[in-house]
Amino acid sequence: MKPSLPGVSTDRRSLLRLLGLGAATTMGGATLAGCSKEAGSKGSATKGDAIRSVLPTHKPADLLKPDIVGEGPIPDGYLSYPRSLVDAVTEQPGRGGPPIRSMSPWWGPTPPTLGRNSYLAAVNAKLGVDLDPSLQDGTTYADKLNAMLGARDVPDLLMVPNWEVDKVARFSDAVKALFEDLTDHLKGDNAAKYPYLAALPTGAWEYSVWAGRLYAVPYPTDGVFAWALFHRKDLLDKAGLTAPTSPEELHELGRKLTDPGKGVWAFGSVFDMVQQFFGCQQIWRKKPDGGLEHKFENPAFRAALEFTAKLFADGLVHPDTVASKGADEKQLFKAGKIVMFQDGLGAWQGLQGEQSKILPSFDMQPLPVFGVAGAQPVIWGSEKPIFYTFLKKGAGAERVDELLRVLNWSAAPFGSREFELREYGVEGKHFTRGPDGSPLPTDLGRKELGGQYNFCRVPVKVKSSDTPNYVQQFLDHCKKDIRLLEKDLFAGIKLELPANWSKIIQPTDDKIRDILRGRRPISDLDQVTKEFLASGGEEGRAFHEKALADNGR
């Protein structure tokens, strides 16, 4: 049911799992929140040809030749940090306009605000205009977002996570009412004025279209896979244990690792990865006789549900995960209180680098994927952006140009001084250099940087002194498993989902969560599926089938 979710590290390039959706909000009488009782929109699907006609002309802007060339959606990798950098932006982006208000999610301690943050002062001096960022708690971002949309009070730049979009009924209405139409600014060769926006992947831009018009700047994913099942390899090695190659071995490993007396449990959240091990599709798959089958109708989903529920029933899942929608599993993982948990690949480098300073033996690795009884697993993923950045409507042509110039600056590629300042701050203040020349954050850097300018970027993987093996390991993992990536049936088609579909996502997730935790029996899946199909699932099936048919698929 959930859309592709990335992982989170200590910056916004990767995200914490977010399951909640706030109270219903309205805009001009039109329901916006996905939990509304009103039927709302029937949805729409923009055909691929119409989407391509409004996209920027793609022009790569790589400054350096990569050491490891990515394949398809896999990013390029760099195994060293350049000794000399170039100025990618030669003209100051700011035009003397008023401060730019922005809002984005953040998972971590809140950095000091404008006027008390030397990192913001340094970047704003380069921009020629003050950015005044509001970083909101990522775990409750949906509540803040819904309230803002309902009040029609949006900042100059608003970042919206991809997984929130599908939950908000009539989100397209909010887009058209509140945000600037960027089509004429960025369509085709017009994007050449903003070269680093033109360098963003076309696959990410395709998702930034609503009602046939371009409304957002995408923040592309740097990990095409939705999830990884991370484990503390150092702890397994210490115990003389090896990675599992089947569900049975995973369960047995969980038994060996769990020791409540020492405050250690094998697992945090794992259900989405278990579904992939069992070969279950992420949402829809084509049936051999035609039409679409939802995952709840696939026996593989029931098998994955039964297996994961047994992990809970056998006491192998940490109590904080059992008792909540989203425990702070990263902290538990770092402390060795859980040994395995699922997250996006984006969580990997940040956690590894942070913890290796505290515990040199710390070794975080994704488990190799495996299937059931010799069958191949399925890996979920897509090129859907992690975030969308919207511009407030009605600012005027000069202000829109200034905002796009700032976004263009924030997308400056690896190898530029702009990239280094954005990612690491000021040398000698926010970072020092390791023996290989790569930046290492200082305590002040960790305090003041919160991804405040990470609105968009061309994804790359860069080696750092504190994660010397990461880039090679990351790209090896991706290239090994890319062949198992589930085909996106709707790639290149922009879906604006029916309201009845959006409003059932969270309630249905809650019911499945109750089954996993033993609060409802496995047999209740039949009733949950029946309720799901009756209250919007069948409408969603018809909508998705028509979208495929209209595009000749």
Coordinates of C-alpha atoms in Angstrom, one line a residue, residues 91-440:
E91 CA 26.5 34.8 -11.4
Q92 CA 25.0 35.4 -8.0
P93 CA 21.5 33.8 -7.9
G94 CA 19.8 36.4 -5.6
R95 CA 18.3 39.5 -7.1
G96 CA 17.9 41.4 -3.9
G97 CA 14.4 40.1 -3.2
P98 CA 12.9 39.6 0.3
P99 CA 14.0 36.6 2.4
I100 CA 13.0 33.2 0.9
R101 CA 10.8 31.2 3.3
S102 CA 11.1 27.4 2.9
M103 CA 9.7 24.4 4.7
S104 CA 11.0 20.9 4.5
P105 CA 11.1 17.7 6.7
W106 CA 14.1 16.9 8.9
W107 CA 14.9 13.8 11.0
G108 CA 17.3 14.9 13.7
P109 CA 18.0 17.7 16.2
T110 CA 16.8 21.0 14.9
P111 CA 19.7 23.3 13.8
P112 CA 19.9 26.9 14.9
T113 CA 17.8 29.3 12.8
L114 CA 18.6 32.3 10.6
G115 CA 20.6 34.8 12.6
R116 CA 22.1 32.2 14.9
N117 CA 23.6 29.8 12.3
S118 CA 27.0 30.5 10.6
Y119 CA 26.3 27.9 7.9
L120 CA 23.1 29.7 6.8
A121 CA 25.0 33.0 6.9
A122 CA 27.8 31.6 4.7
V123 CA 25.5 30.1 2.1
N124 CA 23.1 33.1 2.0
A125 CA 26.1 35.4 1.4
K126 CA 26.9 33.4 -1.8
L127 CA 23.2 33.3 -2.8
G128 CA 22.8 37.1 -2.5
V129 CA 19.4 36.5 -0.8
D130 CA 18.5 35.2 2.6
L131 CA 17.0 31.7 2.8
D132 CA 15.0 31.4 6.0
P133 CA 14.3 27.7 6.4
S134 CA 11.8 26.0 8.6
L135 CA 12.8 22.4 9.3
Q136 CA 9.8 20.4 10.6
D137 CA 9.9 17.1 12.3
G138 CA 9.7 14.5 9.6
T139 CA 7.7 12.1 11.7
T140 CA 4.8 14.5 12.0
Y141 CA 5.3 16.4 8.7
A142 CA 2.0 15.2 7.4
D143 CA 0.2 17.1 10.1
K144 CA 2.0 20.3 9.4
L145 CA 1.6 19.9 5.6
N146 CA -2.1 19.3 5.9
A147 CA -2.6 22.3 8.1
M148 CA -0.6 24.5 5.7
L149 CA -2.5 23.4 2.7
G150 CA -5.8 23.9 4.4
A151 CA -4.9 27.4 5.5
R152 CA -3.6 28.3 2.0
D153 CA -0.5 29.6 3.8
V154 CA 2.5 28.1 2.0
P155 CA 6.1 29.3 2.0
D156 CA 8.1 30.4 -1.1
L157 CA 9.5 26.9 -1.4
L158 CA 7.7 23.9 0.0
M159 CA 9.2 20.4 -0.1
V160 CA 6.6 17.5 -0.1
P161 CA 7.7 13.9 0.4
N162 CA 6.5 11.6 -2.4
W163 CA 4.7 9.3 0.0
E164 CA 2.5 12.1 1.3
V165 CA 1.2 13.0 -2.2
D166 CA -0.6 9.7 -2.8
K167 CA -2.4 10.0 0.6
V168 CA -3.9 13.4 -0.1
A169 CA -7.1 13.3 -2.0
R170 CA -7.5 16.0 -4.6
F171 CA -3.8 16.9 -4.2
S172 CA -3.9 18.1 -7.8
D173 CA -6.5 20.8 -6.8
A174 CA -4.1 22.0 -4.1
V175 CA -1.2 22.1 -6.6
K176 CA -3.2 24.2 -9.1
A177 CA -4.5 26.6 -6.4
L178 CA -1.4 27.2 -4.4
F179 CA 1.7 26.6 -6.5
E180 CA 3.4 28.2 -9.5
D181 CA 3.0 26.6 -12.9
L182 CA 6.7 26.2 -14.0
T183 CA 6.0 24.9 -17.5
D184 CA 6.9 28.0 -19.4
H185 CA 10.0 28.6 -17.3
L186 CA 11.4 25.1 -17.7
K187 CA 9.8 23.4 -20.7
G188 CA 12.2 22.2 -23.4
D189 CA 15.2 24.5 -24.1
N190 CA 13.9 27.1 -21.6
A191 CA 15.5 25.1 -18.9
A192 CA 19.0 25.9 -20.3
K193 CA 18.8 29.1 -18.3
Y194 CA 19.0 26.9 -15.2
P195 CA 21.6 24.3 -16.4
Y196 CA 21.7 22.2 -13.2
L197 CA 18.0 21.9 -13.1
A198 CA 18.2 20.8 -16.8
A199 CA 20.7 18.1 -15.6
L200 CA 18.2 16.5 -13.3
P201 CA 17.2 13.0 -14.5
T202 CA 14.2 13.0 -17.0
G203 CA 12.8 10.1 -15.1
A204 CA 12.4 12.3 -12.0
W205 CA 10.9 15.2 -13.9
E206 CA 8.2 12.9 -15.3
Y207 CA 6.6 12.6 -11.9
S208 CA 6.6 16.4 -11.4
V209 CA 3.6 17.0 -13.8
W210 CA 0.1 17.6 -12.6
A211 CA -2.9 18.1 -15.0
G212 CA -0.5 18.1 -17.9
R213 CA 1.6 21.0 -16.5
L214 CA 5.0 21.1 -14.8
Y215 CA 4.5 22.2 -11.2
A216 CA 7.5 21.0 -9.1
V217 CA 11.3 20.6 -9.2
P218 CA 12.1 17.0 -8.2
Y219 CA 14.7 15.8 -5.7
P220 CA 15.8 12.6 -7.5
T221 CA 16.4 9.4 -5.6
D222 CA 20.0 8.2 -5.3
G223 CA 18.9 4.6 -4.6
V224 CA 16.4 3.1 -7.0
F225 CA 15.5 0.3 -4.5
A226 CA 12.7 1.2 -2.1
W227 CA 14.2 -0.7 0.9
A228 CA 17.2 -2.7 2.2
L229 CA 17.3 -5.0 5.2
F230 CA 20.3 -3.7 7.1
H231 CA 22.2 -5.8 9.6
R232 CA 25.0 -5.3 12.0
K233 CA 27.6 -7.5 10.3
D234 CA 30.1 -6.7 13.0
L235 CA 27.8 -8.3 15.6
L236 CA 27.1 -11.3 13.4
D237 CA 30.8 -11.9 12.8
K238 CA 31.5 -11.6 16.6
A239 CA 28.8 -14.2 17.3
G240 CA 30.1 -16.5 14.5
L241 CA 26.9 -16.2 12.5
T242 CA 26.4 -15.7 8.8
A243 CA 23.8 -13.9 6.7
P244 CA 20.6 -16.0 6.1
T245 CA 19.7 -17.3 2.6
S246 CA 16.1 -18.3 3.3
P247 CA 13.2 -17.2 5.5
E248 CA 13.8 -20.2 7.7
E249 CA 17.4 -19.2 8.2
L250 CA 16.3 -15.6 8.9
H251 CA 13.9 -16.8 11.6
E252 CA 16.5 -19.1 13.2
L253 CA 19.0 -16.2 13.1
G254 CA 16.5 -14.1 14.9
R255 CA 16.2 -16.7 17.7
K256 CA 20.0 -16.8 18.1
L257 CA 20.4 -13.0 18.2
T258 CA 17.4 -12.2 20.5
D259 CA 18.3 -11.9 24.2
P260 CA 15.8 -9.8 26.1
G261 CA 17.9 -10.1 29.3
K262 CA 20.6 -8.1 27.6
G263 CA 18.1 -5.8 26.0
V264 CA 18.8 -7.1 22.5
W265 CA 16.2 -8.2 19.9
A266 CA 16.9 -9.4 16.4
F267 CA 14.5 -7.2 14.5
G268 CA 12.9 -3.8 14.1
S269 CA 10.6 -3.2 11.1
V270 CA 11.1 -5.8 8.3
F271 CA 7.7 -6.5 6.7
D272 CA 8.2 -4.6 3.5
M273 CA 11.5 -6.5 2.9
V274 CA 9.9 -9.8 3.8
Q275 CA 7.2 -9.3 1.1
Q276 CA 10.0 -8.9 -1.4
F277 CA 11.7 -12.1 -0.3
F278 CA 8.4 -13.9 -0.8
G279 CA 8.1 -12.5 -4.3
C280 CA 5.1 -10.2 -3.7
Q281 CA 4.6 -7.1 -5.9
Q282 CA 4.6 -3.6 -4.3
I283 CA 1.0 -2.8 -5.3
W284 CA -0.3 -4.1 -8.6
R285 CA 0.8 -6.8 -11.1
K286 CA -0.8 -8.0 -14.3
K287 CA -2.8 -11.2 -14.2
P288 CA -2.1 -13.8 -16.8
D289 CA -5.7 -13.6 -18.0
G290 CA -5.8 -9.8 -18.1
G291 CA -6.5 -7.1 -15.6
L292 CA -4.6 -6.2 -12.4
E293 CA -4.2 -8.1 -9.2
H294 CA -3.6 -6.2 -5.9
K295 CA -1.0 -7.5 -3.6
F296 CA -3.6 -8.4 -1.0
E297 CA -4.9 -10.9 -3.5
N298 CA -1.5 -12.6 -4.0
P299 CA -0.9 -15.6 -1.8
A300 CA 2.7 -14.4 -1.5
F301 CA 1.4 -11.4 0.6
R302 CA -0.4 -13.7 3.0
A303 CA 2.7 -15.9 3.3
A304 CA 4.8 -12.9 4.1
L305 CA 2.3 -11.6 6.6
E306 CA 2.2 -15.0 8.4
F307 CA 6.0 -15.2 8.5
T308 CA 6.4 -11.6 9.9
A309 CA 3.6 -12.1 12.4
K310 CA 5.4 -15.1 13.7
L311 CA 8.5 -13.0 14.3
F312 CA 6.3 -10.7 16.4
A313 CA 4.6 -13.6 18.2
D314 CA 7.9 -15.3 19.0
G315 CA 9.2 -12.1 20.7
L316 CA 12.0 -11.4 18.2
V317 CA 10.9 -7.8 17.4
H318 CA 12.0 -5.0 19.7
P319 CA 9.2 -3.9 22.0
D320 CA 9.5 -0.2 20.9
T321 CA 8.6 -1.4 17.3
V322 CA 5.8 -3.5 18.6
A323 CA 4.3 -0.6 20.5
S324 CA 4.6 2.1 17.9
K325 CA 4.0 3.0 14.2
G326 CA 7.7 4.0 13.9
A327 CA 10.1 3.6 16.7
D328 CA 13.5 5.3 16.5
E329 CA 15.1 2.2 15.0
K330 CA 18.2 3.9 13.9
Q331 CA 19.1 4.7 17.5
L332 CA 18.3 1.1 18.5
F333 CA 20.4 -0.2 15.6
K334 CA 23.4 2.0 16.5
A335 CA 23.2 0.9 20.1
G336 CA 23.0 -2.8 19.1
K337 CA 19.6 -3.1 20.6
I338 CA 18.3 -4.4 17.3
V339 CA 20.5 -6.2 14.8
M340 CA 18.3 -5.9 11.7
F341 CA 15.9 -3.4 10.4
Q342 CA 14.6 -2.1 7.0
D343 CA 15.4 1.3 5.7
G344 CA 16.3 3.0 2.4
L345 CA 19.8 2.6 1.0
G346 CA 20.2 6.3 1.6
A347 CA 20.6 5.6 5.4
W348 CA 23.7 3.6 4.8
Q349 CA 26.6 6.1 4.4
G350 CA 25.5 8.6 7.1
L351 CA 25.0 5.9 9.8
Q352 CA 28.2 4.1 8.9
G353 CA 30.3 7.3 8.9
E354 CA 28.8 8.6 12.1
Q355 CA 29.1 5.3 14.1
S356 CA 32.6 4.4 12.8
K357 CA 33.9 7.4 14.8
I358 CA 32.4 6.0 17.9
L359 CA 32.9 2.3 17.3
P360 CA 35.6 1.6 14.7
S361 CA 34.3 -2.0 14.3
F362 CA 30.8 -0.9 13.4
D363 CA 29.9 -2.5 10.1
M364 CA 26.4 -1.8 8.6
Q365 CA 25.6 -3.9 5.5
P366 CA 22.4 -4.7 3.6
L367 CA 21.5 -8.4 3.7
P368 CA 21.7 -10.1 0.3
V369 CA 18.2 -10.6 -1.0
F370 CA 16.9 -14.2 -1.2
G371 CA 13.8 -16.0 -2.3
V372 CA 11.6 -18.7 -1.0
A373 CA 12.2 -22.4 -1.9
G374 CA 14.5 -21.4 -4.7
A375 CA 12.1 -18.9 -6.2
Q376 CA 13.4 -15.4 -7.1
P377 CA 12.6 -12.5 -4.9
V378 CA 11.1 -9.3 -6.2
I379 CA 12.8 -5.9 -5.5
W380 CA 10.6 -2.8 -5.3
G381 CA 11.7 0.5 -6.6
S382 CA 11.3 3.3 -9.1
E383 CA 12.7 6.6 -10.3
K384 CA 10.0 8.5 -8.4
P385 CA 11.6 11.5 -6.7
I386 CA 12.1 11.5 -2.9
F387 CA 10.7 15.0 -2.7
Y388 CA 8.9 17.6 -4.8
T389 CA 9.8 21.3 -4.3
F390 CA 6.9 23.6 -5.1
L391 CA 7.1 27.4 -5.6
K392 CA 4.4 29.6 -4.1
K393 CA 1.9 30.8 -6.7
G394 CA 1.6 34.5 -7.6
A395 CA 5.1 35.6 -6.8
G396 CA 5.6 37.3 -10.2
A397 CA 8.0 36.5 -13.0
E398 CA 11.1 38.1 -11.4
R399 CA 10.6 36.3 -8.1
V400 CA 10.0 33.0 -9.8
D401 CA 13.2 33.5 -11.7
E402 CA 15.1 34.3 -8.5
L403 CA 13.7 31.2 -6.8
L404 CA 14.6 29.0 -9.8
R405 CA 18.1 30.5 -9.8
V406 CA 18.5 29.5 -6.1
L407 CA 17.3 26.0 -6.8
N408 CA 19.7 25.9 -9.7
W409 CA 22.5 26.8 -7.3
S410 CA 21.4 24.1 -4.9
A411 CA 21.7 21.5 -7.7
A412 CA 25.3 22.4 -8.6
P413 CA 27.1 19.1 -9.2
F414 CA 29.9 17.3 -7.4
G415 CA 33.3 18.8 -8.1
S416 CA 32.0 22.4 -7.6
R417 CA 32.6 24.8 -4.7
E418 CA 28.8 25.2 -4.5
F419 CA 28.4 21.5 -3.9
E420 CA 31.0 21.5 -1.2
L421 CA 29.5 24.5 0.6
R422 CA 26.0 23.2 0.4
E423 CA 26.9 19.7 1.6
Y424 CA 29.7 20.4 4.1
G425 CA 29.7 24.1 4.9
V426 CA 32.9 26.2 5.4
E427 CA 36.3 24.5 5.7
G428 CA 37.9 24.9 9.1
K429 CA 34.5 25.7 10.7
H430 CA 32.0 23.1 9.6
F431 CA 34.4 20.5 8.3
T432 CA 38.0 19.6 8.2
R433 CA 39.7 17.3 5.6
G434 CA 40.7 13.7 6.0
P435 CA 44.0 12.3 4.7
D436 CA 42.4 11.8 1.3
G437 CA 41.1 15.4 1.1
S438 CA 37.5 14.5 1.7
P439 CA 35.5 16.6 4.1
L440 CA 34.9 15.4 7.7

